[in-house]
Coordinates of C-alpha atoms and ligand atoms in Angstrom, one line a residue:
X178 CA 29.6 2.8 0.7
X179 CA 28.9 6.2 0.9
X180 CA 28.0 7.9 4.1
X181 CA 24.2 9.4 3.9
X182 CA 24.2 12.7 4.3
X183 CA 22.3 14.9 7.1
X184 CA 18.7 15.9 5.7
X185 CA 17.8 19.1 7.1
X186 CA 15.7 21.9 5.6
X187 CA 17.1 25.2 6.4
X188 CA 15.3 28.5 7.4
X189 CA 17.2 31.3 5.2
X190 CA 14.9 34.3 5.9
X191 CA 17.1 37.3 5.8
X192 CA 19.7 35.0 5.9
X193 CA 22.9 36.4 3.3
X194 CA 24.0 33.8 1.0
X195 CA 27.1 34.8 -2.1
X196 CA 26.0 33.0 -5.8
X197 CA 29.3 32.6 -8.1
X198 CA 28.4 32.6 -11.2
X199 CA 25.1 34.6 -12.8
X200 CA 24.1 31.9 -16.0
X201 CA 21.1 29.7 -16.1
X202 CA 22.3 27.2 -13.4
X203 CA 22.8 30.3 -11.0
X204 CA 19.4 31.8 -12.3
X205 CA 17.7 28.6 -11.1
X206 CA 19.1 28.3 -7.5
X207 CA 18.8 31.9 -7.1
X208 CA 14.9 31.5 -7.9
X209 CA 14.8 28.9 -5.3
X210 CA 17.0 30.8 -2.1
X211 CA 14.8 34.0 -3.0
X212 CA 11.3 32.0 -2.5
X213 CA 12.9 30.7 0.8
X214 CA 13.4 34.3 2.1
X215 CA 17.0 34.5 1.6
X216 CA 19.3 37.6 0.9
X217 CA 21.4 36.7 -2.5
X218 CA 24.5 38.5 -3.8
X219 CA 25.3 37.5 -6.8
X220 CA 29.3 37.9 -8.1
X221 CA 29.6 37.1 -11.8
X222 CA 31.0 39.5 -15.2
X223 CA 27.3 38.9 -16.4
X224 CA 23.8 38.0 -15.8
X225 CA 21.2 36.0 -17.1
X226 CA 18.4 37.7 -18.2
X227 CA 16.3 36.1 -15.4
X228 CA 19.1 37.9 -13.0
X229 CA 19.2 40.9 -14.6
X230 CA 15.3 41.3 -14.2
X231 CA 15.9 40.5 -10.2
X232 CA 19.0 42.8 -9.9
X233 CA 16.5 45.8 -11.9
X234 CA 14.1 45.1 -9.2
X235 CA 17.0 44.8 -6.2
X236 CA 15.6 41.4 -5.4
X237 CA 19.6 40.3 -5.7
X238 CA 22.0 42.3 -5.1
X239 CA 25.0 41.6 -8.0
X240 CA 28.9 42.6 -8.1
X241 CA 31.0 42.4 -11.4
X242 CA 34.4 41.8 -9.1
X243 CA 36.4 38.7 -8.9
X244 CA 36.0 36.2 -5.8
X245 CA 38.2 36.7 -2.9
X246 CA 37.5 35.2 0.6
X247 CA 36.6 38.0 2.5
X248 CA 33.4 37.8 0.2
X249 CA 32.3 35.1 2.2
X250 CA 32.3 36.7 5.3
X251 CA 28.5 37.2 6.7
X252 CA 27.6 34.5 4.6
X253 CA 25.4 31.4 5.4
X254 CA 25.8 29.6 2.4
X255 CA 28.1 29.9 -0.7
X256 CA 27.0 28.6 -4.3
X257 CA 29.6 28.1 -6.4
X258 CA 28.2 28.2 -10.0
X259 CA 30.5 29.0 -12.5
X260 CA 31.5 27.5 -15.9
X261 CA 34.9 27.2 -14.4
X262 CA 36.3 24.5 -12.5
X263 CA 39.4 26.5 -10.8
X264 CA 37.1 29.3 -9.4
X265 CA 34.2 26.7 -8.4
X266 CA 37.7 25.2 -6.5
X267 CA 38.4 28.6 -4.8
X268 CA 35.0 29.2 -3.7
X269 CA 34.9 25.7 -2.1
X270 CA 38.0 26.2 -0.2
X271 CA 37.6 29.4 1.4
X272 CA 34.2 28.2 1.8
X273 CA 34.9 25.6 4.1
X274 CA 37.7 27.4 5.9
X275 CA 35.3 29.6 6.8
X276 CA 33.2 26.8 7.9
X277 CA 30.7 28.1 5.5
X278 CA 28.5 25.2 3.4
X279 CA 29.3 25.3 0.3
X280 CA 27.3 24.0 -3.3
X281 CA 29.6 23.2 -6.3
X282 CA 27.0 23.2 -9.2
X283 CA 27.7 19.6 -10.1
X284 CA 30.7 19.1 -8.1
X285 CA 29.8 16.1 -4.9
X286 CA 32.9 16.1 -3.8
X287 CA 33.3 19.7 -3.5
X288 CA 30.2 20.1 -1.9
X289 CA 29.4 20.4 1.7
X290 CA 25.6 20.8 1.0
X291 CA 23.2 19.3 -2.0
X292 CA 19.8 20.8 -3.2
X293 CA 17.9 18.0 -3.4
X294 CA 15.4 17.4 -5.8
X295 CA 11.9 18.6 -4.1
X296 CA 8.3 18.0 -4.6
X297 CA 6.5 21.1 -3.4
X298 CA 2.8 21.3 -2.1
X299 CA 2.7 24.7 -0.3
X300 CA 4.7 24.9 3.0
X301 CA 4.8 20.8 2.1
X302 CA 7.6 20.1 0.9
X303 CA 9.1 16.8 -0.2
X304 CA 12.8 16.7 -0.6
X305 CA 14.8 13.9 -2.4
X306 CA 18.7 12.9 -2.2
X307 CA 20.6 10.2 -3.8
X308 CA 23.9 10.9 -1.8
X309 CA 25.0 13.2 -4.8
X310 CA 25.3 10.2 -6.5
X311 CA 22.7 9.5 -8.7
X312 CA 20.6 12.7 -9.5
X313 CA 19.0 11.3 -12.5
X314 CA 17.5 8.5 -10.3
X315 CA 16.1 11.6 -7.5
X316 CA 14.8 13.4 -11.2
X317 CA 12.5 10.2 -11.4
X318 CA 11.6 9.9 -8.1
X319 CA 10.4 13.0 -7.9
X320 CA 8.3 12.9 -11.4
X321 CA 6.8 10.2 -9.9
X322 CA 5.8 11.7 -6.7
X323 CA 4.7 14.7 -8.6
X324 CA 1.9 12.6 -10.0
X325 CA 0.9 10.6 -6.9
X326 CA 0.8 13.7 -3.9
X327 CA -2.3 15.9 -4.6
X328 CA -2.2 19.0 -4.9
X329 CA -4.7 19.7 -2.0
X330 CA -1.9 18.8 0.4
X331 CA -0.5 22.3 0.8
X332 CA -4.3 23.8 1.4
X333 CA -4.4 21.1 4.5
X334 CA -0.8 22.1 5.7
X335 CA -2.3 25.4 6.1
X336 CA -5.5 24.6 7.6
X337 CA -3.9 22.1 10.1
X338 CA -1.2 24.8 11.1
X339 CA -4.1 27.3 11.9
X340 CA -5.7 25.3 13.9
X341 CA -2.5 23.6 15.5
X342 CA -2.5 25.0 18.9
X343 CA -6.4 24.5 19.6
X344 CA -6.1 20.9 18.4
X345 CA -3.4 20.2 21.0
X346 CA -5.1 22.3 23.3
X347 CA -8.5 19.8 23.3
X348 CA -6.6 16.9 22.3
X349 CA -3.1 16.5 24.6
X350 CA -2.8 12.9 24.5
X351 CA -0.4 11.8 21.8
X352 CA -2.0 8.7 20.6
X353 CA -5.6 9.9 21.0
X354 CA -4.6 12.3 18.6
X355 CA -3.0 10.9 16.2
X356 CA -6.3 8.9 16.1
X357 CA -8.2 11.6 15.7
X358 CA -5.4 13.0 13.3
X359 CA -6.6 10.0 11.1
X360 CA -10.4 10.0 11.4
X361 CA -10.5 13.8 10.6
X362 CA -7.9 13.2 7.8
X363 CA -9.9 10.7 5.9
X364 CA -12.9 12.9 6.6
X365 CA -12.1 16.2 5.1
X366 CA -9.0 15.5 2.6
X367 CA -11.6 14.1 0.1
X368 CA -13.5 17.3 0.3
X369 CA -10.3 19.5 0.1
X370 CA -9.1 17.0 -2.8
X371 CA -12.1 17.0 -4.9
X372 CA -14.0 20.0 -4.3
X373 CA -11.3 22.5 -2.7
X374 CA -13.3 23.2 -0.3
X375 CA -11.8 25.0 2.7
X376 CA -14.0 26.4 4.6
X377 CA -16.6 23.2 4.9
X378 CA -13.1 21.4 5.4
X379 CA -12.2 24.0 8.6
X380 CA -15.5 23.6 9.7
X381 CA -15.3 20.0 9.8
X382 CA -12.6 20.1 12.1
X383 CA -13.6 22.6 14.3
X384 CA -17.2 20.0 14.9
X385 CA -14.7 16.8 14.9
X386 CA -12.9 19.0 17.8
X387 CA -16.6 19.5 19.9
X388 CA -17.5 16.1 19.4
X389 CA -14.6 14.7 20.9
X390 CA -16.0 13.0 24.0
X391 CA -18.1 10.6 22.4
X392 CA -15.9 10.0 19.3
X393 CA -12.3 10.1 21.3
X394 CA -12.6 6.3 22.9
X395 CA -14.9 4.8 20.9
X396 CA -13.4 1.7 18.7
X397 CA -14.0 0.0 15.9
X398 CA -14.0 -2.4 13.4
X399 CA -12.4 -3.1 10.2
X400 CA -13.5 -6.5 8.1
X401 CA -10.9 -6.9 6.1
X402 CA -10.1 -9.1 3.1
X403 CA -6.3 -10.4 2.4
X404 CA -6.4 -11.9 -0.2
X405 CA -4.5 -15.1 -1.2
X406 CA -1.4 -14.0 0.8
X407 CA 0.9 -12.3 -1.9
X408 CA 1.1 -8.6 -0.6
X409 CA 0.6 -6.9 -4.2
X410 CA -2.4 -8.2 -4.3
X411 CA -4.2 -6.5 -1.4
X412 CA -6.1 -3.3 -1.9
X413 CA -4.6 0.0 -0.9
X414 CA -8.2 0.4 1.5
X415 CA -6.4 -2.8 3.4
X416 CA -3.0 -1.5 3.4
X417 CA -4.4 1.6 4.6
X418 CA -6.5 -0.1 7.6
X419 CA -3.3 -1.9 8.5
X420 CA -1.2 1.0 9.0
X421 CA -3.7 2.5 11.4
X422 CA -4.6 -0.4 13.2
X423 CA -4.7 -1.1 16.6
X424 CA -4.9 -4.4 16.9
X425 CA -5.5 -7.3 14.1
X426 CA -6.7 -10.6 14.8
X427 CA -6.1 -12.7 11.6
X428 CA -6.8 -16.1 10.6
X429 CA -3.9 -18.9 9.9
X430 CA -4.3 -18.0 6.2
X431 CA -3.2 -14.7 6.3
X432 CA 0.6 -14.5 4.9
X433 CA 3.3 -13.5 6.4
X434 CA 4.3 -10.6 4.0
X435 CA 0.6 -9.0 4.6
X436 CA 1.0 -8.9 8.5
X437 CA 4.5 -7.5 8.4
X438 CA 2.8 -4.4 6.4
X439 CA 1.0 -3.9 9.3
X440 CA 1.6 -0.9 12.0
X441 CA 5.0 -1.2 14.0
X442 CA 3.0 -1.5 17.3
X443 CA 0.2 -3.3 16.4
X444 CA -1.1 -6.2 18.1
X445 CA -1.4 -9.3 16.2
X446 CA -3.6 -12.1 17.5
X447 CA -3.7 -15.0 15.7
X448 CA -7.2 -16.5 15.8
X449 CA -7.0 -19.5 13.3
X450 CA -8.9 -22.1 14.5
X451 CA -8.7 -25.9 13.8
X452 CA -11.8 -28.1 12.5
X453 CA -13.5 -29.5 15.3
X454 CA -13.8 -27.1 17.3
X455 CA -15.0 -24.4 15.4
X456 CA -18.0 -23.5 17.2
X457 CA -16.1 -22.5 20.6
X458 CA -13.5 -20.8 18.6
X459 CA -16.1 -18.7 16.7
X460 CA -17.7 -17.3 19.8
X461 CA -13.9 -16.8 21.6
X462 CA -12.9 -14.5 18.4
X463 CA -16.5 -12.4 18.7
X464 CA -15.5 -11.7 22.7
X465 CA -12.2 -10.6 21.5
X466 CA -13.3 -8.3 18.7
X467 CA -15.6 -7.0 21.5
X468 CA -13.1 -6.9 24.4
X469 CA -10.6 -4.5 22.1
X470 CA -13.1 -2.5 20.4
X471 CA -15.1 -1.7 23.6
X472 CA -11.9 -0.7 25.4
X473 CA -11.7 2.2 22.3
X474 CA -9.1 0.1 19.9
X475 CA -9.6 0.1 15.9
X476 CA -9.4 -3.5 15.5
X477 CA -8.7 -4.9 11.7
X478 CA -10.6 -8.3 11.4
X479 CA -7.9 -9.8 8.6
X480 CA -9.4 -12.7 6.8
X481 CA -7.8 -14.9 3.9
X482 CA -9.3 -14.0 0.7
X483 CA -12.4 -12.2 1.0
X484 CA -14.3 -11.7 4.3
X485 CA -17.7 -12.8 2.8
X486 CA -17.0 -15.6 0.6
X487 CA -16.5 -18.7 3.1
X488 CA -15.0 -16.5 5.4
X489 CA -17.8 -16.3 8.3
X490 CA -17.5 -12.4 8.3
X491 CA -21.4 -12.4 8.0
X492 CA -21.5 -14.1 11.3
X493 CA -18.9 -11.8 12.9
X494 CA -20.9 -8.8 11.5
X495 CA -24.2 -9.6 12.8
X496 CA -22.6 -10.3 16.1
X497 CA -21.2 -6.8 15.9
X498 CA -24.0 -5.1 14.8
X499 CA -25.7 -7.1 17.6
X500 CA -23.8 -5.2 20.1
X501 CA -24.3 -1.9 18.3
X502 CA -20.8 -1.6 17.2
X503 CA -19.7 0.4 14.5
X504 CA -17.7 -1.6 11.3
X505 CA -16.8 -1.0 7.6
X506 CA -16.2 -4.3 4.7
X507 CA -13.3 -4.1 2.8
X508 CA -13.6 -6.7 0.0
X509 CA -10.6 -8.8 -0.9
X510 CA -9.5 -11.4 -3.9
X511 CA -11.2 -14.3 -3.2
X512 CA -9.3 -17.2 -3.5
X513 CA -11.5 -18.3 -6.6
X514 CA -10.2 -15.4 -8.4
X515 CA -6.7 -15.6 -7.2
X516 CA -6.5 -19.1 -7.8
X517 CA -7.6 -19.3 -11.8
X518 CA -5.4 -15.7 -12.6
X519 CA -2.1 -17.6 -11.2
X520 CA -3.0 -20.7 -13.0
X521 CA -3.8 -19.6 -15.9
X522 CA -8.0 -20.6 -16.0
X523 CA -10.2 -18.3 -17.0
X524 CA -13.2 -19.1 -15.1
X525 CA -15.7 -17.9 -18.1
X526 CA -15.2 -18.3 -21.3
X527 CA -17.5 -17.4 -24.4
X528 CA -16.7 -21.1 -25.7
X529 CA -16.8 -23.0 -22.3
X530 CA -18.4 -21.6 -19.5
X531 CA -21.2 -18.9 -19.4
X532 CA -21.2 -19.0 -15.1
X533 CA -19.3 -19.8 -12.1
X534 CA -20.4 -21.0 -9.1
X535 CA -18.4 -20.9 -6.2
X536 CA -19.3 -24.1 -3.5
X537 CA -17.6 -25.8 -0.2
X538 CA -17.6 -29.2 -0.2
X539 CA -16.7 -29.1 3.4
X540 CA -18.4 -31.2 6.1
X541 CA -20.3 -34.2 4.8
X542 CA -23.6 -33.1 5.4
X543 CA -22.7 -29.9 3.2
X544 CA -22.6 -32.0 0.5
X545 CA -25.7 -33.2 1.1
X546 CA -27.6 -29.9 0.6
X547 CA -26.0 -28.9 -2.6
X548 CA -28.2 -29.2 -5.7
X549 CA -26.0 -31.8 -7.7
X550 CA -28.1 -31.3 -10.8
X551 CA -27.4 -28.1 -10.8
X552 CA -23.8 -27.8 -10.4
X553 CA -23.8 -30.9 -12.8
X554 CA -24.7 -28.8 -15.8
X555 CA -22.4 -28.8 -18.9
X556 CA -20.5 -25.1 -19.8
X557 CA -20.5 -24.2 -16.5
X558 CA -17.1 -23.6 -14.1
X559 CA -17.2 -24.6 -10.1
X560 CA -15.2 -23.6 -7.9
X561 CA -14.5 -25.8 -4.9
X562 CA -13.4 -24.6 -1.7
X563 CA -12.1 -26.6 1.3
X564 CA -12.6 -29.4 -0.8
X565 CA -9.5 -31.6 -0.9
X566 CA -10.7 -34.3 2.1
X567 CA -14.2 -34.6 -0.1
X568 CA -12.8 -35.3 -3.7
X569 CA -14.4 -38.5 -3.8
X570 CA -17.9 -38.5 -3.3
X571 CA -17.9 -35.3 -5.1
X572 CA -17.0 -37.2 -8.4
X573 CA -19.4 -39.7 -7.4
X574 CA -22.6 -37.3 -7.1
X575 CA -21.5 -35.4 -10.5
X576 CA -20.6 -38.0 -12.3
X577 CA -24.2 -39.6 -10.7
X578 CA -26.1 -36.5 -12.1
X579 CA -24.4 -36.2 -15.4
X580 CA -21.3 -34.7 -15.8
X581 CA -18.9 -35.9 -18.1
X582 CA -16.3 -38.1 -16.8
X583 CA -13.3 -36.1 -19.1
X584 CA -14.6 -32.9 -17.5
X585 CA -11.4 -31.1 -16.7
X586 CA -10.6 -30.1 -13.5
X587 CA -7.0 -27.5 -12.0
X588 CA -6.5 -28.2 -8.9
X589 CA -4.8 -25.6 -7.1
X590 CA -2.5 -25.6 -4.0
X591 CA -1.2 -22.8 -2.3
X592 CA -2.3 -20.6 -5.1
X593 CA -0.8 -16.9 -6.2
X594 CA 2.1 -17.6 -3.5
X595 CA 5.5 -18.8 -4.6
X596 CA 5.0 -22.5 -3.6
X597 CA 1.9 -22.6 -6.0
X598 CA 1.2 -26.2 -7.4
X599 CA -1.3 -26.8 -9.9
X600 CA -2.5 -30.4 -10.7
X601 CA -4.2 -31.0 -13.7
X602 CA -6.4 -34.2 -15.3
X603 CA -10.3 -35.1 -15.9
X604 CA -13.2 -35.7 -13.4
X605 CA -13.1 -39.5 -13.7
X606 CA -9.5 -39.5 -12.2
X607 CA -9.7 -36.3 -9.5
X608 CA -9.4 -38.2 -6.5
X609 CA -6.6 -40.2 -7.4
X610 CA -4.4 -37.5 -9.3
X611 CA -4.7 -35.6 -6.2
X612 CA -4.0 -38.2 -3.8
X613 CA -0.9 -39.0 -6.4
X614 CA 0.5 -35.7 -6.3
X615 CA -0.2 -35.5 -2.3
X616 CA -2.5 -32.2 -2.6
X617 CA -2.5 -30.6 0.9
X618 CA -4.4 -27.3 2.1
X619 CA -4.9 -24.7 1.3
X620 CA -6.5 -26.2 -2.3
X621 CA -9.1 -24.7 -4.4
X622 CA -10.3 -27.1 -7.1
X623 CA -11.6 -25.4 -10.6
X624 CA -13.8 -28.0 -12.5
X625 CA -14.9 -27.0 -15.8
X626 CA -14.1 -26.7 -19.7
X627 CA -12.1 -24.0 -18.8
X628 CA -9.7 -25.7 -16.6
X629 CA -7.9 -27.4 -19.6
X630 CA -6.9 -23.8 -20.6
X631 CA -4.2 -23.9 -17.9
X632 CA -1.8 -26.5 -19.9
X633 CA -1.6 -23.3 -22.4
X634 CA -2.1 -20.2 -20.6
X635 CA -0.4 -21.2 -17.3
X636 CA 2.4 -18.4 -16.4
X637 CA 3.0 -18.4 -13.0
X638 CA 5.3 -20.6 -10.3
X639 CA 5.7 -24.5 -11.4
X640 CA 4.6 -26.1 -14.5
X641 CA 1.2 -27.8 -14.1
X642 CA 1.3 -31.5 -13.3
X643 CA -0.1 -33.6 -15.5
X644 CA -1.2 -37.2 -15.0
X645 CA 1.6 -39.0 -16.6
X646 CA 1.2 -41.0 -20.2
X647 CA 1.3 -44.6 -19.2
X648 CA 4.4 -46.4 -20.3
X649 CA 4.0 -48.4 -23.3
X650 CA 4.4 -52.0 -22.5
X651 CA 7.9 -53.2 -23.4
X652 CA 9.2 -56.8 -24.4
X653 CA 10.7 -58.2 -20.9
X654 CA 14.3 -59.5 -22.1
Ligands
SAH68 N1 -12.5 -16.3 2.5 C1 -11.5 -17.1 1.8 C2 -11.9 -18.6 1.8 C3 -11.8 -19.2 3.2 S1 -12.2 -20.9 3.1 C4 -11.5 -16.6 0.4 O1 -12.3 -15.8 0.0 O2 -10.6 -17.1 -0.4 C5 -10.6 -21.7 3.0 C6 -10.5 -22.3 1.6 O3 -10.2 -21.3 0.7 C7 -9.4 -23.3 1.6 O4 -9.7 -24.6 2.0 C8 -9.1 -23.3 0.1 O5 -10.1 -24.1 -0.6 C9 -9.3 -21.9 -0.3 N2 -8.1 -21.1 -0.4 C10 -7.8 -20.0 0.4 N3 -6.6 -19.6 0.0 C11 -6.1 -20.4 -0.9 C12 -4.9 -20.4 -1.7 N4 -3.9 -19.5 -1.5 N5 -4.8 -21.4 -2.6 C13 -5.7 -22.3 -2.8 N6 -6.9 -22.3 -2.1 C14 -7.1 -21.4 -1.2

């Protein structure tokens, strides 16, 4: 193992550093100390054109002479850039007997310091090492941070620094400001971003700043879906909510890997409640959501899936709104969605379904107010949730108002996460196969034409189960 090395960005200004070497590898480097402010000798028999046009205009200052160590002296920094491996050698050594740092273009060893490969926004500046190991691999990085950081970011740099001290001025509590860091960030970057506007941005700011006594403790809330619980598949509005959060109260669906995305010191409160007691439990998570966000918290309200679809965030809402607090919706995949991509079911197709209908099967009385003629009709997908405990009278009442007993159905446990099982067969067997294969929640069931589609197109996890061919009968001996 390599030891990392020390990251530190250096201020040069008027700071002498000695080049060896005056090609195009020089040239470069030199371009980069001179932006920083530094004062560059150059030693080298000849200069790149580049040089040559910085040595005309006495931006460098340039020696034909050969190296000797006294050359160093007064120097900050050494370069060592020349074609030659002996010299780069020599430089190196007196170098670091002088306890000057030292760069041997392309030499780790030799080195005491790297330039690291940087991604430059104005004063921002993102800097990239692989150890000296693996530059090709920091080349990459920094492509691909090149096309993700906007170019707005040094405009904001600017801004924030000018108003730095009057910000911490109004503003001395830490963590009130970095809360207020956040709200203002999300409030003018867009308009920096799309419209470059700095002024309207600065004035922003400057109100956010006079406002601060009624904005500074108030909370608020987040509804947030997270999906079927596989990480990659939340959206960056959630990941973004979870890394400013305050506090999250979740539901028992919510996987693991989501939470631990969440903000270091976040509180996590998990709220997942049993069947039976729902009602209670219901009104016990609206006096927490109320508790936190009325002592100033941003609270993330996490929910499996998406926070509308079966997910009570209506009731939660109104309750909020109720009390006159502030929230935002952030949709997620719905189990539905998430359930027929991993299994391979397209939930319409132009040959077998024209709609979807997503229903809970839940309590018994549930079932009782669903209209079965409906949701019997041919060409059309459903998709069940919290269905598993009410398989059977759901076959009877379709199978009652028409549906066709070889119907297809997938039934889906624990779908998009690693343990996904998806059982397979017809209508007129669904309670059985998934008694058979011990089907356990979480379960979403898919019934439809499409669902046979999953014996071909399934791609994910397990192989589908499939009801098994009955043995032929075979002569006893
Ligand atoms: N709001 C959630 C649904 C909550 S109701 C959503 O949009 O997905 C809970 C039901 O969702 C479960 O009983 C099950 O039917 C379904 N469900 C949620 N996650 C699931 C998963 N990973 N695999 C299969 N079904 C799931």
């Amino acid at each position: 193992m390599t030891t990392a090395l020390f990251p530190l960005f250096a201020d040069l200004r008027e700071r002498a550093v000695l080049v060896v070497g005056g090609g195009a590898v020089a040239a470069r480097k030199i371009e980069r100390l001179l932006a920083a402010g530094a004062r560059v000798r150059v030693l080298a028999p000849e200069l790149h054109p580049t040089l040559q046009k910085l040595a005309a205009a006495k931006q460098i200052a340039h020696r034909n002479a050969p190296f000797t160590p006294a050359l160093l002296d007064g120097a900050w920094l050494a370069i060592a850039a020349t074609d030659d491996a002996a010299s780069n050698r020599a430089v190196a050594q007196a170098a670091r007997e002088r306890h000057v740092l030292v760069n041997v273009v392309d030499d780790a060893e030799l080195s005491s310091f790297h330039l690291p490969a940087v991604v430059e926004r104005g004063a921002v500046q993102v800097a990239i090492s692989s150890g000296g190991g693996a530059p090709m691999l920091a080349r990459r990085l920094r492509e691909r941070l090149e096309i993700a950081l906007d170019e707005s970011l040094g405009t904001l740099a600017e801004l924030l620094a000018r108003q730095r001290a009057l910000i911490r001025e109004r503003i001395p509590d830490i963590s009130r400001r970095r809360r207020w860091f956040d709200r203002l960030l999300d409030r003018i970057a867009p308009d920096l971003r799309l419209r470059g506007r700095v002024e309207d941005a600065e004035r922003d700011l400057l109100d956010a700043l006079d406002g601060l006594p009624a904005n500074a403790t108030r909370g608020s809330v987040a509804l947030v879906g997270a999906g079927p619980g596989d990480p990659g598949l939340l959206t960056l509005r959630a990941l973004r909510l979870l890394n400013e959060a305050d506090v999250i109260v979740h539901d028992r669906l919510v996987g693991a890997g989501v939470l631990a995305l969440a903000r270091r010191d976040a509180q996590l409160l998990d709220v997942g409640k049993r069947v039976g007691d729902a009602a209670n439990a219901q009104d016990r998570i609206h006096a927490i959501l109320l508790e936190h966000v009325q002592a100033g918290r941003r609270v993330v309200r996490l929910k499996g899936g998406d926070p509308f679809v079966f997910g009570r965030g209506g009731e939660e809402l109104q309750f909020l709104h109720a009390h006159g607090i502030p929230f935002e919706v952030v949709p997620g995949i719905t189990a539905a969605l998430a359930c027929a991509a991993y299994a391979g079911v397209p939930l319409t197709h132009r040959e077998h379904a024209q709609s979807l209908r997503l229903v809970t099967a839940h309590a018994k009385g549930s079932q009782d107010t669903l209209d079965w003629r409906a949701l019997a009709a041919e060409q059309q997908t459903l998709a069940v949730y919290m269905g598993v405990a009410g398989l059977e009278p759901l076959r009877t009442r379709l199978l009652a108002h028409g549906r066709a007993a070889d119907t297809p159905f997938a039934l889906i446990e624990n779908g998009a996460r690693p343990e996904q099982r998806v059982v397979l067969g017809t209508l007129a067997d669904l309670p059985e196969r998934a008694r058979a294969e011990a089907v356990r929640s979480p379960a979403l069931l898919i019934l439809g034409e499409v669902a046979a589609l999953a014996a071909d197109l399934h791609w994910f996890g397990a192989l589908p189960l499939l009801a098994p061919v009955p043995e032929p009968l075979s002569d006893v001996a």
